PDB file of C-alpha atoms and ligand atoms in Angstrom:
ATOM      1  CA  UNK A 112     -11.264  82.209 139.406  1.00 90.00           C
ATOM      2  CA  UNK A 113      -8.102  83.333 141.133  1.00 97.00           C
ATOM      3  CA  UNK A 114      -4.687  82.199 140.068  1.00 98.00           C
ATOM      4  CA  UNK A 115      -3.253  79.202 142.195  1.00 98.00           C
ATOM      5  CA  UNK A 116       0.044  79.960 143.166  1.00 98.00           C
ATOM      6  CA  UNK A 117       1.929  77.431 144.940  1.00 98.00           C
ATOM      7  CA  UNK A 118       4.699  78.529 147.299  1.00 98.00           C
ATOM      8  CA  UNK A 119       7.621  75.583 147.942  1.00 98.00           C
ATOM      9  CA  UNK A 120      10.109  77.458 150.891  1.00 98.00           C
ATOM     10  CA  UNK A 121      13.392  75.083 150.383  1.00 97.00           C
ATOM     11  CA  UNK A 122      14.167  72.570 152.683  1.00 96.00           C
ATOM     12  CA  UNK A 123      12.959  71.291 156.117  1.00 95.00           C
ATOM     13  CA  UNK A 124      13.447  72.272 159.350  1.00 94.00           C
ATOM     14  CA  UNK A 125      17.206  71.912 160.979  1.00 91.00           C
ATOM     15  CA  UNK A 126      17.990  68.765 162.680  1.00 90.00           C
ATOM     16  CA  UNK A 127      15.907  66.977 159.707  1.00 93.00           C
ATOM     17  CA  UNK A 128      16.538  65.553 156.334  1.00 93.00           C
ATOM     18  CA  UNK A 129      16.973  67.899 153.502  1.00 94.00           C
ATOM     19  CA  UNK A 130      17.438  70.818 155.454  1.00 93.00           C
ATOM     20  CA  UNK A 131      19.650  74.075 154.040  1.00 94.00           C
ATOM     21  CA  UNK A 132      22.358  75.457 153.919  1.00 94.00           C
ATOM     22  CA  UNK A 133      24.088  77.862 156.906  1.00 94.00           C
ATOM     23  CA  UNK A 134      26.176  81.014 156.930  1.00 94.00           C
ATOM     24  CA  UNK A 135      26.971  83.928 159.753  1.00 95.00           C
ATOM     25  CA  UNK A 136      24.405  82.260 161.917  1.00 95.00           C
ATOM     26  CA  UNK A 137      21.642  81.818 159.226  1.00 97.00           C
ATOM     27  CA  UNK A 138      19.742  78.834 158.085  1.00 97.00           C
ATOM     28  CA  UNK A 139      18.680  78.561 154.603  1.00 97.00           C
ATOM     29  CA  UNK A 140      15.254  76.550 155.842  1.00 97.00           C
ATOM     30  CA  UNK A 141      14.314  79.699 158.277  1.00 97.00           C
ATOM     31  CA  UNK A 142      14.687  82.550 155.439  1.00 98.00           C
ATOM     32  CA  UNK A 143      12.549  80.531 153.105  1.00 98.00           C
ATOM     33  CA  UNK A 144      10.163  79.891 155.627  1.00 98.00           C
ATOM     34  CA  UNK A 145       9.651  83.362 156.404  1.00 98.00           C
ATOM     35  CA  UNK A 146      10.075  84.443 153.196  1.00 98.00           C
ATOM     36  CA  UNK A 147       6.803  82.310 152.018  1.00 98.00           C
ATOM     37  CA  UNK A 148       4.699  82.926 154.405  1.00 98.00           C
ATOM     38  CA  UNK A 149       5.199  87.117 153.690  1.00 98.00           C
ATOM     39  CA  UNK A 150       4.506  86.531 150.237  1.00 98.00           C
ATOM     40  CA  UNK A 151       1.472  84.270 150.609  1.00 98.00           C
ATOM     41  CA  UNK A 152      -0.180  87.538 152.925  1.00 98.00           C
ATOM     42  CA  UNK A 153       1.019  89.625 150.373  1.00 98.00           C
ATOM     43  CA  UNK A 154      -0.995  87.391 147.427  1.00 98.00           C
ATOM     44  CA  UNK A 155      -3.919  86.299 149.979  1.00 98.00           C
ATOM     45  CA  UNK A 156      -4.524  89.653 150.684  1.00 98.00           C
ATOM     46  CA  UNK A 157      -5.216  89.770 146.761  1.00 98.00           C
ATOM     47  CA  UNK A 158      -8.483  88.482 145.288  1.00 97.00           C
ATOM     48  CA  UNK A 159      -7.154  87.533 141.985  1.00 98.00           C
ATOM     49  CA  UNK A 160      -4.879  84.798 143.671  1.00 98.00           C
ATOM     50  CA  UNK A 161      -4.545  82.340 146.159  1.00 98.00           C
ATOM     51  CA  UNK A 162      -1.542  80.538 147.662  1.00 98.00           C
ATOM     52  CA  UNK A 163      -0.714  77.871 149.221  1.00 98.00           C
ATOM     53  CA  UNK A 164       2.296  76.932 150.999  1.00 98.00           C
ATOM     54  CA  UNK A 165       4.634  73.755 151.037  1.00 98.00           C
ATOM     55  CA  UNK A 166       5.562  74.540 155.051  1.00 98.00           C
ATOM     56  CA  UNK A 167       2.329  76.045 156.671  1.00 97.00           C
ATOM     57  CA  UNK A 168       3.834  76.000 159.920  1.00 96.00           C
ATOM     58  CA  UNK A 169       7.570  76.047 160.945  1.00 93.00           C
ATOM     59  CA  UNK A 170       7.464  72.564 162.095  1.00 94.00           C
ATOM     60  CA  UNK A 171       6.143  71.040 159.221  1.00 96.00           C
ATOM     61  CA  UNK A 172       8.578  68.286 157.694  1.00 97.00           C
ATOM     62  CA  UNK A 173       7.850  67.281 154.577  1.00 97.00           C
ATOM     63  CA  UNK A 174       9.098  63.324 153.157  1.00 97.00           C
ATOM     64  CA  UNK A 175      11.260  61.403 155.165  1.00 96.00           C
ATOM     65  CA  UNK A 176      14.178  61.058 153.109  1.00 96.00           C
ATOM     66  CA  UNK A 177      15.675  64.156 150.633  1.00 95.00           C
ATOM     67  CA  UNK A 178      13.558  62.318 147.483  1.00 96.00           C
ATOM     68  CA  UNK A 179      10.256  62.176 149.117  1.00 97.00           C
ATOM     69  CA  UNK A 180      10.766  65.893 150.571  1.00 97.00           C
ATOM     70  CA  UNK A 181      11.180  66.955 147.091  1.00 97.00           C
ATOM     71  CA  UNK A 182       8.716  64.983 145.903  1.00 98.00           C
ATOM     72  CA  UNK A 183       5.821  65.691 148.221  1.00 98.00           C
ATOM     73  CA  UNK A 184       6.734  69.598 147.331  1.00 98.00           C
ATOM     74  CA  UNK A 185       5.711  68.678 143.691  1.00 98.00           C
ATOM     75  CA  UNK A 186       2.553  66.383 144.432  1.00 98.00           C
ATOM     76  CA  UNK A 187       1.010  69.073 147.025  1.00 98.00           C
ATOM     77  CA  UNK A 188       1.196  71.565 143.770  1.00 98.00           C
ATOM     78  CA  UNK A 189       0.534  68.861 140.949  1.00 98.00           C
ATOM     79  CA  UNK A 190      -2.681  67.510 143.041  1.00 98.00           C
ATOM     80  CA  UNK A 191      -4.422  71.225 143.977  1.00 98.00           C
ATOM     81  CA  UNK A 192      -3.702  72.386 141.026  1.00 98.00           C
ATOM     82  CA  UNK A 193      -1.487  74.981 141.155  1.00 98.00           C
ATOM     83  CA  UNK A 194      -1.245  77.300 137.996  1.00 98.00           C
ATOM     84  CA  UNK A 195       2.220  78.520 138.912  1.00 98.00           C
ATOM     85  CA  UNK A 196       4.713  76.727 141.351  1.00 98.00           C
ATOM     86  CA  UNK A 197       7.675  79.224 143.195  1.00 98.00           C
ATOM     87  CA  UNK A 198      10.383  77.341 145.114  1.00 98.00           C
ATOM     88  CA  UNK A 199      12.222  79.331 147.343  1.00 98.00           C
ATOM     89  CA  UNK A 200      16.101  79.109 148.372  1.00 98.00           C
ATOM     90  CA  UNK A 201      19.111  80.855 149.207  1.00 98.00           C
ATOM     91  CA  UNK A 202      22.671  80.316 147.752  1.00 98.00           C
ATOM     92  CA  UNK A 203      25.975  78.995 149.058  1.00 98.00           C
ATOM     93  CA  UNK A 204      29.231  79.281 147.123  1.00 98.00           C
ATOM     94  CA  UNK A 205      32.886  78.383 148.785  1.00 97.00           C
ATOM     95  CA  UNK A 206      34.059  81.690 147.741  1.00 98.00           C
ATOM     96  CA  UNK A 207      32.646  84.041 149.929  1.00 98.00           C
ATOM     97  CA  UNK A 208      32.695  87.131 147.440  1.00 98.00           C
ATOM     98  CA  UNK A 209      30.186  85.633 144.677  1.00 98.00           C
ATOM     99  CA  UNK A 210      27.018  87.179 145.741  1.00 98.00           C
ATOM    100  CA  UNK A 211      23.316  88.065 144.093  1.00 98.00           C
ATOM    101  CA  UNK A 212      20.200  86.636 143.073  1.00 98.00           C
ATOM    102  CA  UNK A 213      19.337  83.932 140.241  1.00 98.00           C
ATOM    103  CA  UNK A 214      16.712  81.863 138.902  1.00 98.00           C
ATOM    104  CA  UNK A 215      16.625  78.401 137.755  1.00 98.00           C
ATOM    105  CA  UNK A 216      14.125  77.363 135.340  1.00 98.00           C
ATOM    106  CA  UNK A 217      13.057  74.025 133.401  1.00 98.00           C
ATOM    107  CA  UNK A 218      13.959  75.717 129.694  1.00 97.00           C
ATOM    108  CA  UNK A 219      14.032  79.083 127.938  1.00 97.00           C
ATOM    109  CA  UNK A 220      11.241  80.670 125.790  1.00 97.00           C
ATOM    110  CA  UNK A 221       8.487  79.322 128.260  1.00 98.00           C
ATOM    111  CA  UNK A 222       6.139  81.221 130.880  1.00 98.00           C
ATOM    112  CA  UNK A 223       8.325  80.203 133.661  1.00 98.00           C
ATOM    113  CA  UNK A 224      10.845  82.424 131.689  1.00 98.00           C
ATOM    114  CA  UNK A 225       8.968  85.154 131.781  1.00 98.00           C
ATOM    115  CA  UNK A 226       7.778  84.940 135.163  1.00 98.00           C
ATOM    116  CA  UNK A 227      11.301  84.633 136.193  1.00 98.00           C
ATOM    117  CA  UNK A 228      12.404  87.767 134.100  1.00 98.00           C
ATOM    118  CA  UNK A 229       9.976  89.785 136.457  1.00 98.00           C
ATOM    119  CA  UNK A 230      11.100  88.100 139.168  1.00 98.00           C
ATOM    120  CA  UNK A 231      14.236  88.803 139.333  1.00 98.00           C
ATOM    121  CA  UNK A 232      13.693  92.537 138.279  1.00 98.00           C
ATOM    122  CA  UNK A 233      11.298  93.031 141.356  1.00 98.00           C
ATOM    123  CA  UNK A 234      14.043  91.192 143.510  1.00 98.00           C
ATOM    124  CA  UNK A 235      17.171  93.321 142.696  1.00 98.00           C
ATOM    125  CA  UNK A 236      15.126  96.679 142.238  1.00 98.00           C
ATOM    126  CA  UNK A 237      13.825  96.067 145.750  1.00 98.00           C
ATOM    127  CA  UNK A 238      16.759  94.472 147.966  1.00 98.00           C
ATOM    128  CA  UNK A 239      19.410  95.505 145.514  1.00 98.00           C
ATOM    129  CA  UNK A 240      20.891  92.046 145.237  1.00 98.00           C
ATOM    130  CA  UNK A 241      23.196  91.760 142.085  1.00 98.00           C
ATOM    131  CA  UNK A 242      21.446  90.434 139.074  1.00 98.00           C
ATOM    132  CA  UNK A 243      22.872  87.354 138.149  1.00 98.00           C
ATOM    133  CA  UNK A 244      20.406  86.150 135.446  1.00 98.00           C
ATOM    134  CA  UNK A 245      18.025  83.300 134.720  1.00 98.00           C
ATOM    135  CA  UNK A 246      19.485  79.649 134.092  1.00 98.00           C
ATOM    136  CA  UNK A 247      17.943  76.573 132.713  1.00 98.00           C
ATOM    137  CA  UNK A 248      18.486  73.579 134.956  1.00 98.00           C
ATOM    138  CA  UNK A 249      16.210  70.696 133.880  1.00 97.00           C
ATOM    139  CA  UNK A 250      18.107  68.497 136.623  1.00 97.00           C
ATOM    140  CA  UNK A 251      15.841  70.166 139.273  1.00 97.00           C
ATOM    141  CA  UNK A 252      13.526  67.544 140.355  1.00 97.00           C
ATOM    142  CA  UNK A 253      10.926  69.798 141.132  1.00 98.00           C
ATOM    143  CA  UNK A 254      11.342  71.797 138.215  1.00 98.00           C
ATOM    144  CA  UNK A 255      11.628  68.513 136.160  1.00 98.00           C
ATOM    145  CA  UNK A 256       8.393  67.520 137.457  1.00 98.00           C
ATOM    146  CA  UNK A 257       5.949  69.763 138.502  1.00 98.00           C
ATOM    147  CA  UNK A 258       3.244  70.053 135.695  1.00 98.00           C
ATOM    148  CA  UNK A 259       2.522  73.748 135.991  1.00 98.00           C
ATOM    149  CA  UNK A 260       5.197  76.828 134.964  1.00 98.00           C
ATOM    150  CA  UNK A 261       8.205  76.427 138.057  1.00 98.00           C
ATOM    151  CA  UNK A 262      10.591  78.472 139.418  1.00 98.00           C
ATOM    152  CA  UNK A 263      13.275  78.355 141.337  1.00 98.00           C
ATOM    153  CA  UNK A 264      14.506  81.587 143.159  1.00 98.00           C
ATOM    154  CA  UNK A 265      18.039  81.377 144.780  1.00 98.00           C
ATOM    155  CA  UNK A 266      17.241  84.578 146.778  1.00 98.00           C
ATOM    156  CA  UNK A 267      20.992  85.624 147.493  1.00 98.00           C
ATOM    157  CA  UNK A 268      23.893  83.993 148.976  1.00 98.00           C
ATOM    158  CA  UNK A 269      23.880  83.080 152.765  1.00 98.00           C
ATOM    159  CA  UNK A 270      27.815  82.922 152.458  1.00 98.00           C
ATOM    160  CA  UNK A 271      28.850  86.298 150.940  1.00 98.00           C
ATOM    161  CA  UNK A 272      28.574  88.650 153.887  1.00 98.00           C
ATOM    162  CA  UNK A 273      26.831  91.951 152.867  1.00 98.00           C
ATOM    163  CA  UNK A 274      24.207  89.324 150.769  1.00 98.00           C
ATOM    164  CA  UNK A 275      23.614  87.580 154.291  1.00 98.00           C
ATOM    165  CA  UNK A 276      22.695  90.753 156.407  1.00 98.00           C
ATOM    166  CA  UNK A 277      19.943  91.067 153.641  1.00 98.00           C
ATOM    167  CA  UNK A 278      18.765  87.767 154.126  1.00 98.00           C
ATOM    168  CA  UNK A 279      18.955  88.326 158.066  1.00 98.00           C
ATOM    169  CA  UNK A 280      16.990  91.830 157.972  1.00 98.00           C
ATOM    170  CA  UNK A 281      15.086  92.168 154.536  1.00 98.00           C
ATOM    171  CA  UNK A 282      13.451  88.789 154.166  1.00 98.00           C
ATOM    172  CA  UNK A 283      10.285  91.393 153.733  1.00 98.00           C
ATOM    173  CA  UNK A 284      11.753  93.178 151.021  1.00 98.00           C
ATOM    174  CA  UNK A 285      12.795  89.943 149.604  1.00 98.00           C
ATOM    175  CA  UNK A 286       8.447  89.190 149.530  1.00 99.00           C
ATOM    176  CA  UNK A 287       7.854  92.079 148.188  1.00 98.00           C
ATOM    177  CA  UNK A 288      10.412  91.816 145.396  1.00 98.00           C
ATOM    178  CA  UNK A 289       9.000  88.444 144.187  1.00 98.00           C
ATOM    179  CA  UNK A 290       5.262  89.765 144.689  1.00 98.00           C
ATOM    180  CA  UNK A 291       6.233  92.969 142.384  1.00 98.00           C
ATOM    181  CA  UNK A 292       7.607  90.974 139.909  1.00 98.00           C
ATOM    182  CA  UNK A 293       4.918  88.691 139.712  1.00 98.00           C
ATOM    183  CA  UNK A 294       2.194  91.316 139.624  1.00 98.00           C
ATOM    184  CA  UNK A 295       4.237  92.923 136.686  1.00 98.00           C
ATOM    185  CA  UNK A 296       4.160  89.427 134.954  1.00 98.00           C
ATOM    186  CA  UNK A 297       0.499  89.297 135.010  1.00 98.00           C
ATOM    187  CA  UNK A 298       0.567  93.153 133.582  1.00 97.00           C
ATOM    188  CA  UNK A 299      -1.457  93.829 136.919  1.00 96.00           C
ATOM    189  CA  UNK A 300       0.723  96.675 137.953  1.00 80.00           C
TER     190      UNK A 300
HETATM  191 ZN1   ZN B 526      18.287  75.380 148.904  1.00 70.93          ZN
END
């Protein structure tokens, strides 16, 4: 049986509710949409897993209000059932020289801390974004309430400039990274 992964790429298209964040010309909801569908080839190509994604197509809106986005994200994965759920995003911060990647998990000592360890290792080793660690935040709804290990990958910050030309030109890399990582998690690699 191959391993379900469930790939959640942030946000919804612009113009529509809960869509991203913006910097230098870039759109949070386009990275992660690219960004998920290169690392569902990279797993599909894979017979050990299988992965699904929250936005098939680049016009897919999911919910009509910010709550029912979010929660539609966490039903598609609670109702397949996906063994492992990856939510996809990229970071804004007012000051425009905090940069790098993070992770946001549910709580420490779990799978989903583990996964994220690799993770972020394949991330920074292969875009060379600055590590900036794992973090619990149990107020992430679809962290909160998904019922299989979650993460949530802030891939780097679309408002620190040298982080945003690798989120304009290595959204492959930034596949790759989390694919790495996840192969290293299941000690296939
Ligand atoms: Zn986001």
């Amino acid at each position: 049986m191959a391993i379900k992964i469930f790939i959640d790429q942030g946000h919804n298209p612009t113009n529509f509710h809960n869509s991203g964040a913006t910097g230098f010309g870039l759109r949070e909801e386009d990275i992660t949409y690219q960004v998920g569908v290169y690392l569902a080839e990279m797993l599909n190509q894979d017979p050990r897993f299988e992965a699904r994604l929250s936005r098939p197509s680049p016009s897919t809106v999911l919910g009509s209000t910010n709550a029912t986005s979010l929660a539609q994200r966490v039903a598609m994965a609670n109702q397949w059932p996906a063994n492992y759920f990856i939510s996809i995003h990229a970071n804004f911060n007012e000051n425009p020289s905090i940069n790098g990647t993070e992770i946001y998990i549910y709580r420490q000592y779990t799978q989903a801390n583990w996964l994220a360890e690799q993770v972020i290792d394949g991330i920074v080793e292969t875009v060379g974004t600055k590590n900036n660690g794992i973090y619990a935040r149990p107020s992430l709804y679809v962290l909160r309430r998904t019922k299989m290990p979650s993460i949530l990958v802030e891939l780097a910050y679309l408002s620190n400039y040298a982080d945003a030309e690798k989120l304009r030109n290595d959204q492959y890399l930034f596949a790759e990274g989390i694919f790495r990582g996840i192969m290293r998690y299941f000690g296939f690699s």
